[in-house]
PDB file of C-alpha atoms and ligand atoms in Angstrom:
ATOM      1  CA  UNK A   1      -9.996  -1.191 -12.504  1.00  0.00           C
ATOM      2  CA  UNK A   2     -11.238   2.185 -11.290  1.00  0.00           C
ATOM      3  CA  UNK A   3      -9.179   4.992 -12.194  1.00  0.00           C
ATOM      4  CA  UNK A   4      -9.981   8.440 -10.012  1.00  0.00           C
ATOM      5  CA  UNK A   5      -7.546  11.065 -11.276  1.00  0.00           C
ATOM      6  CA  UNK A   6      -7.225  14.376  -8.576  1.00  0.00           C
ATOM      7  CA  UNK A   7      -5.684  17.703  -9.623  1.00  0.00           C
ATOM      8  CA  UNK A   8      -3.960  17.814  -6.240  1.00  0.00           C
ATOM      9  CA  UNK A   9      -1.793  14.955  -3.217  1.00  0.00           C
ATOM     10  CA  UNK A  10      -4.430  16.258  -1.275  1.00  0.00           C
ATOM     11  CA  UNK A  11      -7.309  15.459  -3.428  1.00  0.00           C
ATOM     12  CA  UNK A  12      -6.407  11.961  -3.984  1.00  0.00           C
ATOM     13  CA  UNK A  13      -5.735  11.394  -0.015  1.00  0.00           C
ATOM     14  CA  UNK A  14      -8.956  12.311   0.775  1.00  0.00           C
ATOM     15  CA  UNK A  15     -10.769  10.568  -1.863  1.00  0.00           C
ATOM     16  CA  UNK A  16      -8.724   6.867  -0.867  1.00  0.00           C
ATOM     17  CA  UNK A  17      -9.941   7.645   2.395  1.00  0.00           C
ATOM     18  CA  UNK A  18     -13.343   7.952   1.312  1.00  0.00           C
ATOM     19  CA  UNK A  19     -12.853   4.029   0.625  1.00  0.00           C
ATOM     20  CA  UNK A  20     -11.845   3.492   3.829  1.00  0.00           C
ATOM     21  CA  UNK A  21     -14.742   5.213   5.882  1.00  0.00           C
ATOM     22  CA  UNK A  22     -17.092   3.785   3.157  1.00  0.00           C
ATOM     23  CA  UNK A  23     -15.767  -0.252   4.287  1.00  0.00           C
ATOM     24  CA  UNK A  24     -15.372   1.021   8.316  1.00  0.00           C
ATOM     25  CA  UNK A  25     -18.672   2.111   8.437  1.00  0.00           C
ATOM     26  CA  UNK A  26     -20.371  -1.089   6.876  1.00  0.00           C
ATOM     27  CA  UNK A  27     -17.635  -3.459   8.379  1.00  0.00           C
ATOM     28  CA  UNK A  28     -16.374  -1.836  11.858  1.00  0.00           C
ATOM     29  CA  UNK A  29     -14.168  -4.544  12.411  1.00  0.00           C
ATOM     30  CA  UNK A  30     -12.624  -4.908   8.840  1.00  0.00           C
ATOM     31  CA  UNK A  31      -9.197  -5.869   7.899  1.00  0.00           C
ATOM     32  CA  UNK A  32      -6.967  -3.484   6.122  1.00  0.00           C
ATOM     33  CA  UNK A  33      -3.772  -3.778   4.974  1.00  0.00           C
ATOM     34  CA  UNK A  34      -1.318  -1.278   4.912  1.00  0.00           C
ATOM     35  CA  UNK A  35       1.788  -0.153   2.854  1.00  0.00           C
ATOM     36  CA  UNK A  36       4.484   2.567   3.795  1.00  0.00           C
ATOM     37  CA  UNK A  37       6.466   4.945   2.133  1.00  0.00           C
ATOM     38  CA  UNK A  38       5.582   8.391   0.766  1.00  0.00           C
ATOM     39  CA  UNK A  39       2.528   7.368  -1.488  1.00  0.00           C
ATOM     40  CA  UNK A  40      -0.300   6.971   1.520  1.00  0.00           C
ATOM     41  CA  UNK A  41       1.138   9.927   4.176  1.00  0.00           C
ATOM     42  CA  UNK A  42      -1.463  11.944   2.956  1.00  0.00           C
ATOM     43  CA  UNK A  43      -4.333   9.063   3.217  1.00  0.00           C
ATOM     44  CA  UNK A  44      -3.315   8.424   6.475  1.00  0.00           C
ATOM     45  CA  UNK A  45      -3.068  12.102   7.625  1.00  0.00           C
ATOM     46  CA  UNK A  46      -6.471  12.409   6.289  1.00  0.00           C
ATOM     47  CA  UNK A  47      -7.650   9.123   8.442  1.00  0.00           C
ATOM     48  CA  UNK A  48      -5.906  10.441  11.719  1.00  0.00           C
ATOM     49  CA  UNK A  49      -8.270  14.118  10.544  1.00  0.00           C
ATOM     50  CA  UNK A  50     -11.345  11.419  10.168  1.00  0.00           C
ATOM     51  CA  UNK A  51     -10.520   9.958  13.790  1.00  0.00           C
ATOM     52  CA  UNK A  52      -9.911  13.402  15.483  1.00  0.00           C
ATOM     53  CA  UNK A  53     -12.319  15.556  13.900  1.00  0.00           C
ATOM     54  CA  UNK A  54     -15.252  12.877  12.767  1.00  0.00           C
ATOM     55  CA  UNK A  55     -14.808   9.909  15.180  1.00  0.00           C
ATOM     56  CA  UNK A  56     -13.613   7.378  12.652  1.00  0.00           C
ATOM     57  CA  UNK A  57     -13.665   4.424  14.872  1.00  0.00           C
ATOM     58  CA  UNK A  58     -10.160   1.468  14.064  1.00  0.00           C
ATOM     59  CA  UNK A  59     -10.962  -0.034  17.952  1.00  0.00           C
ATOM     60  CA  UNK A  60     -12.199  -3.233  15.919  1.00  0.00           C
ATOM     61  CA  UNK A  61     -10.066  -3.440  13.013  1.00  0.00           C
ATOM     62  CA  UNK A  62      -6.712  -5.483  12.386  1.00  0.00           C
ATOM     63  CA  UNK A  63      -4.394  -4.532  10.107  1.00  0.00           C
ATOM     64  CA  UNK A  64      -1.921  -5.774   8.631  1.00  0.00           C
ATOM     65  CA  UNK A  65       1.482  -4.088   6.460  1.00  0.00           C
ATOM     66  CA  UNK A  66       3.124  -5.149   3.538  1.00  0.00           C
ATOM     67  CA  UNK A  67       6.148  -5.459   4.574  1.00  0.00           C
ATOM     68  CA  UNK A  68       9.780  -4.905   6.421  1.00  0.00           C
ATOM     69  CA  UNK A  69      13.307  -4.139   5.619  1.00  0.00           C
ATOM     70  CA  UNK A  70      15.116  -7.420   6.892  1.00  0.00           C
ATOM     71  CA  UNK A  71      17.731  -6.659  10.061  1.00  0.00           C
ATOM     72  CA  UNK A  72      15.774  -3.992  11.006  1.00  0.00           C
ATOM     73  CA  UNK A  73      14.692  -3.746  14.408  1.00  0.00           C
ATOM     74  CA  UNK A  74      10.799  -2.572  15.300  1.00  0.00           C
ATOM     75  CA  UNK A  75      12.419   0.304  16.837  1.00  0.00           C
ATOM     76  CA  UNK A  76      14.641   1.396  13.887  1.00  0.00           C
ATOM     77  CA  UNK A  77      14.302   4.978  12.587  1.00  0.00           C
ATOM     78  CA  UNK A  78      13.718   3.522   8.876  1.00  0.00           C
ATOM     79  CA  UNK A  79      11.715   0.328  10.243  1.00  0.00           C
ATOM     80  CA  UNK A  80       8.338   0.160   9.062  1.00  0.00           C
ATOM     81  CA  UNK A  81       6.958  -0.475  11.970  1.00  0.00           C
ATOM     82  CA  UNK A  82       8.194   2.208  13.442  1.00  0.00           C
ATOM     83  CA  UNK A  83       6.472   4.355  10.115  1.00  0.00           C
ATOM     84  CA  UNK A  84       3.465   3.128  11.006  1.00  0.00           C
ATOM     85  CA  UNK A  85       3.352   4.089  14.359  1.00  0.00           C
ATOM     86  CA  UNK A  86       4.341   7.529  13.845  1.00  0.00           C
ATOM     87  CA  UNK A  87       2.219   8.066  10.328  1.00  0.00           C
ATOM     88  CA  UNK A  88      -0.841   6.056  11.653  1.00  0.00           C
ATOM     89  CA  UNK A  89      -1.386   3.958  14.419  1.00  0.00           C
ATOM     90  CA  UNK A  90      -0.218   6.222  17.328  1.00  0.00           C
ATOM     91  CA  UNK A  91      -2.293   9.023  16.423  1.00  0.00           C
ATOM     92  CA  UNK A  92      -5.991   6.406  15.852  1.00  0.00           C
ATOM     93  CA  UNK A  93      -7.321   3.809  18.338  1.00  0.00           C
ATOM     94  CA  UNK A  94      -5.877   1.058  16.796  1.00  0.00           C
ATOM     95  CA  UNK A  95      -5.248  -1.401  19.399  1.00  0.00           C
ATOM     96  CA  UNK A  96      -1.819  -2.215  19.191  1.00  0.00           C
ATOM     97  CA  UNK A  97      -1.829  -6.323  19.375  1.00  0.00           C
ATOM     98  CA  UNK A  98      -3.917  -5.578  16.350  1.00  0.00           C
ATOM     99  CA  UNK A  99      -1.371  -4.020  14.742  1.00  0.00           C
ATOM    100  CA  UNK A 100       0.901  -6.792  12.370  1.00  0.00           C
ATOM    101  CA  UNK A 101       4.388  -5.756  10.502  1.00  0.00           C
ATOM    102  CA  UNK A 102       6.440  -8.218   8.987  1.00  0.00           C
ATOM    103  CA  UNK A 103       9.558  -8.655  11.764  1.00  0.00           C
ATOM    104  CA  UNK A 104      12.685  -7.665  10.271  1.00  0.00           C
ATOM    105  CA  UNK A 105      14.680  -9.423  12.710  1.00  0.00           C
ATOM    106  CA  UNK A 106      12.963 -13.055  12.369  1.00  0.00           C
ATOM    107  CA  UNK A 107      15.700 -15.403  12.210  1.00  0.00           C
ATOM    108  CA  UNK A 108      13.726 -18.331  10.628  1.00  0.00           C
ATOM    109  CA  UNK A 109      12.156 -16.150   7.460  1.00  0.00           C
ATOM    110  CA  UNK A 110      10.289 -19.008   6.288  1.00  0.00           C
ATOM    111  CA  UNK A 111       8.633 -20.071   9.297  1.00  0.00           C
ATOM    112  CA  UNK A 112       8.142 -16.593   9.997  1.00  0.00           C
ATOM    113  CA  UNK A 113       6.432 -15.379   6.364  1.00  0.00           C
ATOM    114  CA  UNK A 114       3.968 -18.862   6.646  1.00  0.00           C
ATOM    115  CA  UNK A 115       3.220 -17.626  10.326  1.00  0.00           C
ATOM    116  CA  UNK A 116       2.714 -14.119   8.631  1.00  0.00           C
ATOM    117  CA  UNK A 117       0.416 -15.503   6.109  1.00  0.00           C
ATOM    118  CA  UNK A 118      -1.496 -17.753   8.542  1.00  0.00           C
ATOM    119  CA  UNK A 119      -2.202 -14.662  10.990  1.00  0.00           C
ATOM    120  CA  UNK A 120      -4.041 -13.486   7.653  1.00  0.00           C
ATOM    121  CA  UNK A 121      -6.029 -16.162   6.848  1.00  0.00           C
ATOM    122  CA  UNK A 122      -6.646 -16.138  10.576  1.00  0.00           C
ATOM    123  CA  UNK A 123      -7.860 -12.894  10.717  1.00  0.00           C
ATOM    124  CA  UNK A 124     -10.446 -13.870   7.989  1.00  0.00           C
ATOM    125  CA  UNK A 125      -8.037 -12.439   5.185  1.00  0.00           C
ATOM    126  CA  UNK A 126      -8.000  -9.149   4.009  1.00  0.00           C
ATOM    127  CA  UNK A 127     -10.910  -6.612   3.197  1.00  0.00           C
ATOM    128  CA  UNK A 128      -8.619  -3.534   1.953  1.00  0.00           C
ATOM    129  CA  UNK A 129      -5.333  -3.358   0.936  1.00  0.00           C
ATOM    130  CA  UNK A 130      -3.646  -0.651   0.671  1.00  0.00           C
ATOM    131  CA  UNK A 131      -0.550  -0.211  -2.339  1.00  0.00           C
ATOM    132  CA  UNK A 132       1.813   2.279  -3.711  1.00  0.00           C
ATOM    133  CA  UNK A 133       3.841   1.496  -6.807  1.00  0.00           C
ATOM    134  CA  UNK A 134       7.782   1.278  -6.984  1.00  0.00           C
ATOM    135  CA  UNK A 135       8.840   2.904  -9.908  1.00  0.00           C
ATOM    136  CA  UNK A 136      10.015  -0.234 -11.240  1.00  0.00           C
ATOM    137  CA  UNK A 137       6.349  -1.510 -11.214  1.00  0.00           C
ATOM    138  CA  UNK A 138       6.466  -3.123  -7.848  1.00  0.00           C
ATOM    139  CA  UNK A 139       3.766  -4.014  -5.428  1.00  0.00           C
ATOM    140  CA  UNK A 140       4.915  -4.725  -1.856  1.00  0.00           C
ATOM    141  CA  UNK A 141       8.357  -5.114  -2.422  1.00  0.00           C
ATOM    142  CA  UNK A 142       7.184  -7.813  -5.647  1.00  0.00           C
ATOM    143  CA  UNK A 143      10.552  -6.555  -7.636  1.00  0.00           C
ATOM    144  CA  UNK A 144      10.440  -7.383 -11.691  1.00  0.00           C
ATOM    145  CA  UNK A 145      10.650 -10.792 -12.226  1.00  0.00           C
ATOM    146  CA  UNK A 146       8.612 -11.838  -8.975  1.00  0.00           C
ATOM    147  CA  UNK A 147       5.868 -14.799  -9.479  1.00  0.00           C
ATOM    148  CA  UNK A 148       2.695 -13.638  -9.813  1.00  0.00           C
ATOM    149  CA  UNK A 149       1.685 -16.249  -7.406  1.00  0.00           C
ATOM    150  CA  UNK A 150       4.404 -15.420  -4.550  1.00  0.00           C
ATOM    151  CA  UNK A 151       3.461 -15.459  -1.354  1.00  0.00           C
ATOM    152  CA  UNK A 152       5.175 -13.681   1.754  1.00  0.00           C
ATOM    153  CA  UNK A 153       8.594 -14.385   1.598  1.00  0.00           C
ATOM    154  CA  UNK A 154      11.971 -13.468   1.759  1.00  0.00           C
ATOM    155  CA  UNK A 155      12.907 -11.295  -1.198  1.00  0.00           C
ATOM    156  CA  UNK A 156      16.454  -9.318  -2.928  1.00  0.00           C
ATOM    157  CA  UNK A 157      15.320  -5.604  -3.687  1.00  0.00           C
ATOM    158  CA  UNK A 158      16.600  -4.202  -6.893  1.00  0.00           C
ATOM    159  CA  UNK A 159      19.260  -1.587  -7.740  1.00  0.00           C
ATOM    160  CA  UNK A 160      15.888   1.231  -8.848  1.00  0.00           C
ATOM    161  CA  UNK A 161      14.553   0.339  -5.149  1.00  0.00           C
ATOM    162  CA  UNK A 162      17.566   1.007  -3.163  1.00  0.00           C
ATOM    163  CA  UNK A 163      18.305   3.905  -5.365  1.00  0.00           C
ATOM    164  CA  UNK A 164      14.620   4.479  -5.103  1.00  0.00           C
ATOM    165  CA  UNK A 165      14.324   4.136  -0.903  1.00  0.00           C
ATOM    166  CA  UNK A 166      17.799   5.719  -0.050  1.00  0.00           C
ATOM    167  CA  UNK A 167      16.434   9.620  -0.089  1.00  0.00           C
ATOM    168  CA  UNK A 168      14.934   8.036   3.484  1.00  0.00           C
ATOM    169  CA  UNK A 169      18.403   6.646   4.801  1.00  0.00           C
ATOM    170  CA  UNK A 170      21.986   8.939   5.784  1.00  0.00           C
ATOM    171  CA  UNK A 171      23.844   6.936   2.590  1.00  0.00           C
ATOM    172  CA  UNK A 172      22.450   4.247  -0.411  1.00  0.00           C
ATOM    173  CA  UNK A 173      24.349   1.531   0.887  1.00  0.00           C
ATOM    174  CA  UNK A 174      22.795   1.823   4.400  1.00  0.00           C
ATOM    175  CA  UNK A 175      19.462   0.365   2.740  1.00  0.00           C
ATOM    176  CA  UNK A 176      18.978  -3.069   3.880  1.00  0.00           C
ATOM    177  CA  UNK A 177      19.315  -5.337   0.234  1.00  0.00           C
ATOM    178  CA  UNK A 178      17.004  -8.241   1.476  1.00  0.00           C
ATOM    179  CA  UNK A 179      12.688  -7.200   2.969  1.00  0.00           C
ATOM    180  CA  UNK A 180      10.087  -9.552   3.950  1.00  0.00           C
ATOM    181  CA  UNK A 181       6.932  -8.517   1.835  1.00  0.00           C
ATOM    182  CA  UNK A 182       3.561 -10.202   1.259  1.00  0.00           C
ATOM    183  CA  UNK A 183       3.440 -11.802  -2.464  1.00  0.00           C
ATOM    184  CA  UNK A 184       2.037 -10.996  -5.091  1.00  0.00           C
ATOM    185  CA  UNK A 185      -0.915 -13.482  -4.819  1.00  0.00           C
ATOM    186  CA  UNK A 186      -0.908 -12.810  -1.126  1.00  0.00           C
ATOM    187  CA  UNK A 187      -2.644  -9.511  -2.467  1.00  0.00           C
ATOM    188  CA  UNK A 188      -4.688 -10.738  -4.990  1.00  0.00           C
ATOM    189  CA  UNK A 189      -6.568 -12.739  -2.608  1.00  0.00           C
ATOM    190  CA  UNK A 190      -7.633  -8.929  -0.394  1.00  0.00           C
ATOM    191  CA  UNK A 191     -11.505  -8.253  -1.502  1.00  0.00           C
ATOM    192  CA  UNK A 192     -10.436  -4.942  -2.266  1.00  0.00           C
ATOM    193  CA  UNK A 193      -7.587  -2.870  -3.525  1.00  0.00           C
ATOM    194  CA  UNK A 194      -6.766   0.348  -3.195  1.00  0.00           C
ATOM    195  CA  UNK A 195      -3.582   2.457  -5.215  1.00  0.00           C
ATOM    196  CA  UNK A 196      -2.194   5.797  -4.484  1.00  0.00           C
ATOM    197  CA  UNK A 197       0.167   7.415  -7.059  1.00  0.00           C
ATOM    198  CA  UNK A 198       1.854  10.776  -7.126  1.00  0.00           C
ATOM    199  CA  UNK A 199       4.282  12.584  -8.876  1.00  0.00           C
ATOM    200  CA  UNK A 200       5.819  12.246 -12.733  1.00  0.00           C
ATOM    201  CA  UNK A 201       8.317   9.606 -11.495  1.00  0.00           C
ATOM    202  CA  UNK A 202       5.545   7.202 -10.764  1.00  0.00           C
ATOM    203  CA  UNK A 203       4.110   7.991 -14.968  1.00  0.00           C
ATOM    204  CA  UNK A 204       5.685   5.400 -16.943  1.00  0.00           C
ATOM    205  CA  UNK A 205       4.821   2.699 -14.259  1.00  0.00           C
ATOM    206  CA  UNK A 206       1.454   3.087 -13.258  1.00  0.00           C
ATOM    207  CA  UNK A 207       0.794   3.274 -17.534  1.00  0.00           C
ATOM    208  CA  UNK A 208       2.579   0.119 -17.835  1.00  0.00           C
ATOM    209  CA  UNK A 209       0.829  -1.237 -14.603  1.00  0.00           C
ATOM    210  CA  UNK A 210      -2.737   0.020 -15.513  1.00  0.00           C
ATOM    211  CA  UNK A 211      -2.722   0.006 -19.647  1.00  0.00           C
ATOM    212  CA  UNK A 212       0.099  -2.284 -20.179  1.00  0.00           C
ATOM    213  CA  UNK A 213       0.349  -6.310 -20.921  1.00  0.00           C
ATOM    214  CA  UNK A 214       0.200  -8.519 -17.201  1.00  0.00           C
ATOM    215  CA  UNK A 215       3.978  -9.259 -16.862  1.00  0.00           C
ATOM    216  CA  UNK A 216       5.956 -10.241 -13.828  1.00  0.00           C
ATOM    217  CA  UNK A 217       8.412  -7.465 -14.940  1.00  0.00           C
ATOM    218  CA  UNK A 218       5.266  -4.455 -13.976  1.00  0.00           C
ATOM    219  CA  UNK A 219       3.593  -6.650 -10.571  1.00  0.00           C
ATOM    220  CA  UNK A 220       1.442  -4.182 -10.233  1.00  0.00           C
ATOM    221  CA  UNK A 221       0.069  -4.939 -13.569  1.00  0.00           C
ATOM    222  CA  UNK A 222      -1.694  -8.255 -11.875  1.00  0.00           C
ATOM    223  CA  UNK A 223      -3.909  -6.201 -10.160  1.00  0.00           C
ATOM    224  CA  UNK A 224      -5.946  -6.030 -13.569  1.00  0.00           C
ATOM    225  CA  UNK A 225      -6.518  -9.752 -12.408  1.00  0.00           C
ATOM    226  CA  UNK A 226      -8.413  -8.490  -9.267  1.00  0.00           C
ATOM    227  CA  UNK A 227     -11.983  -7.396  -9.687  1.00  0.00           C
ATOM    228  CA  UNK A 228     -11.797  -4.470  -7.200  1.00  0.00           C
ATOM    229  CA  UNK A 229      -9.264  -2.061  -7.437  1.00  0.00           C
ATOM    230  CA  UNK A 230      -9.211   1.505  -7.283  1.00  0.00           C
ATOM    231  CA  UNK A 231      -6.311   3.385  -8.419  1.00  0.00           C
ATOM    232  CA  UNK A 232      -6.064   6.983  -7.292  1.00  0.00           C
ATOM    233  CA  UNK A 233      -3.505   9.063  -8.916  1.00  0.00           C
ATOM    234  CA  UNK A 234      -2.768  12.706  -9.583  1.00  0.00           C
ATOM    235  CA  UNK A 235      -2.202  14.351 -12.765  1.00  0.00           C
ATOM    236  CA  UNK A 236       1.530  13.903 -12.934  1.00  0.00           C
ATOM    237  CA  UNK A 237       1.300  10.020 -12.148  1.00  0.00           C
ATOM    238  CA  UNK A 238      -1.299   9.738 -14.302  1.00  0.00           C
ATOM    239  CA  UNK A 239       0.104  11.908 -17.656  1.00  0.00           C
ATOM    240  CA  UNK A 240       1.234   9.016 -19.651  1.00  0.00           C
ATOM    241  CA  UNK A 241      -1.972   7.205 -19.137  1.00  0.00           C
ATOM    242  CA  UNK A 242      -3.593   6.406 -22.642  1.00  0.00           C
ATOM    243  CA  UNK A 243      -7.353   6.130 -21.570  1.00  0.00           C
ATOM    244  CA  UNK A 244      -7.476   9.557 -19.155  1.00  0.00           C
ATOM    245  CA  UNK A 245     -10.469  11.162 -21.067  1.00  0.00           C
ATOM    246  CA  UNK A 246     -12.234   7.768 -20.625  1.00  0.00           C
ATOM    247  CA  UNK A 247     -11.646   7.125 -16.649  1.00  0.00           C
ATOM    248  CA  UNK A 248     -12.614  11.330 -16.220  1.00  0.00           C
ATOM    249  CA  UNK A 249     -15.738  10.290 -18.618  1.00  0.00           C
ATOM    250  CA  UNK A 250     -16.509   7.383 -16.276  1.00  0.00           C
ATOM    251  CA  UNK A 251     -15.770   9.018 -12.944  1.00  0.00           C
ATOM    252  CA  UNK A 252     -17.920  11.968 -14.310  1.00  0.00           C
ATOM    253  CA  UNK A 253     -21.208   9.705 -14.924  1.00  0.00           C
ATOM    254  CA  UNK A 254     -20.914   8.158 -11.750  1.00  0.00           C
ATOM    255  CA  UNK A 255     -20.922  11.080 -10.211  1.00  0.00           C
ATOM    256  CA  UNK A 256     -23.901  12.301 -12.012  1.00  0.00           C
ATOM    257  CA  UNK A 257     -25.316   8.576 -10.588  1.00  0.00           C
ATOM    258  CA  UNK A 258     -25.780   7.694 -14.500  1.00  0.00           C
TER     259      UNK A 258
HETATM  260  C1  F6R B 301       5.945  -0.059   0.896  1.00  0.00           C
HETATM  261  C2  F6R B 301       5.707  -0.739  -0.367  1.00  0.00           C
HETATM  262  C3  F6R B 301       6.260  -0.227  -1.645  1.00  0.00           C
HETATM  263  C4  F6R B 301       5.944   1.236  -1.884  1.00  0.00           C
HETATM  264  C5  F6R B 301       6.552   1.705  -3.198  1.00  0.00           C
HETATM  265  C6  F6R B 301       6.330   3.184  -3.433  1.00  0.00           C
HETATM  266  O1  F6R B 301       5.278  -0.721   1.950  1.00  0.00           O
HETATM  267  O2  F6R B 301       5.090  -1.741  -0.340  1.00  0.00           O
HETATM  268  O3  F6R B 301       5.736  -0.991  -2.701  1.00  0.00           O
HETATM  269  O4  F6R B 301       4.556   1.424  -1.916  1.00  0.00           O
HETATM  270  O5  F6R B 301       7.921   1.446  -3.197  1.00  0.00           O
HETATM  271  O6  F6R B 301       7.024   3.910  -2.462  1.00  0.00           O
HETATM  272  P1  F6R B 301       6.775   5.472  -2.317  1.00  0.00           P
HETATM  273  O7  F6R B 301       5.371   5.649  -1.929  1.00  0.00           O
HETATM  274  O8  F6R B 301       7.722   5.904  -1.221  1.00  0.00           O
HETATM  275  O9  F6R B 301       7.095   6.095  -3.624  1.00  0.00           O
END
């Protein structure tokens, strides 16, 4: 696992952008996944700069999101569908058809989440994925306890997420208890992985997650299975991390292009 501690939000969003110019422009048509929630704003703010300023190109590329709060329509102010279109896709030229969120309002979630997962594989499976990191230790919405082999599906969010996700909603009980989410080994199989971290809150789980054993209790921590992730944290996230010095040390060679 690559570790690239920034001083600053705005350090680290740039730099996980840096990943995703660096696929775009050897794989114009790649497939990226995406995740919501505070984490990647900046990363995509910095992506909708690229577009604007640079010409990033996303005419060619499919993406695909983690997942979706179950009952919520496309159109609901908390939907993530409706955070990716105002965070991302409306401000790139990301043709929408090649736009794919979880439906919250699927009735048939298990038909639905194997139709999910087939539009993947369809789509040649993933080339990025983008993650943040509950802080519980979740991945997607891959709560404590999840299989490390789950697949899109159905899932029960815990009491940390809906305490977690409710600063977003008018009241804690008007988060929806039950989200659709890719599995666990739904992103193990992307090529390549990409984490964004902020803030103290996120400390104990992305050490657990990045130093600690591989346990269904931190998913995240099954990303040490994949062989290319990139975590990119800033200090706070990263202050309980045992092996700092050494990821600086490392970062700091390649840089020199030792
Ligand atoms: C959202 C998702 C979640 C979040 C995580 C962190 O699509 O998959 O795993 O990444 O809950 O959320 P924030 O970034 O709001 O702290």
């Amino acid at each position: 696992m690559d570790v690239v501690i920034s001083k600053t939000y705005e350090e680290l969003s740039k730099a996980a952008a840096q990943l995703v110019v660096d696929l775009l422009n050897h794989k114009p048509n790649a497939v990226l996944g995406f995740a919501t929630g505070s984490s990647p704003v900046g990363l995509y703010k910095e992506l909708i700069r690229l577009h604007k300023k640079e010409g990033l190109d996303f005419s060619k590329v499919t993406t695909f999101n983690l997942d979706e709060y179950v009952g919520l329509p496309a159109d609901h102010p908390q939907s993530y569908r409706r955070f990716m279109n105002e965070n991302l896709f409306n401000h790139i030229n990301v043709p929408t058809q090649n736009t794919h969120v979880p439906s919250g309002t699927a009735t048939n979630h298990k038909a639905f989440c194997e139709w999910y997962e087939k539009q993947i594989r369809d789509a040649g499976g993933i080339d990025l994925q983008v993650l943040g990191i509950g802080s519980d230790g979740h991945i997607a919405f891959n709560e404590p306890g999840s299989s490390l082999g789950s697949r899109t599906r159905m899932v029960t969010l815990t009491e940390q997420t809906l305490d977690d996700n409710a600063r977003f909603f008018k009241k804690k009980s008007d988060v929806p208890r039950h989200a659709i989410s890719m599995g666990v080994g739904t992103i193990l199989e992307a090529r390549q992985c990409l984490m964004v971290a902020n803030g103290k809150n996120k400390a104990p789980a992305l050490a657990a997650a990045i130093e600690g054993p591989i346990t269904s209790m931190i998913t995240a921590s099954a990303l040490q299975l994949h062989p290319a992730v990139t975590v990119f944290t800033d200090a706070d996230a990263a202050s309980q991390l045992k092996m700092r010095e050494y990821y600086d040390w490392i970062r700091k060679q390649a840089q020199a292009g030792n």
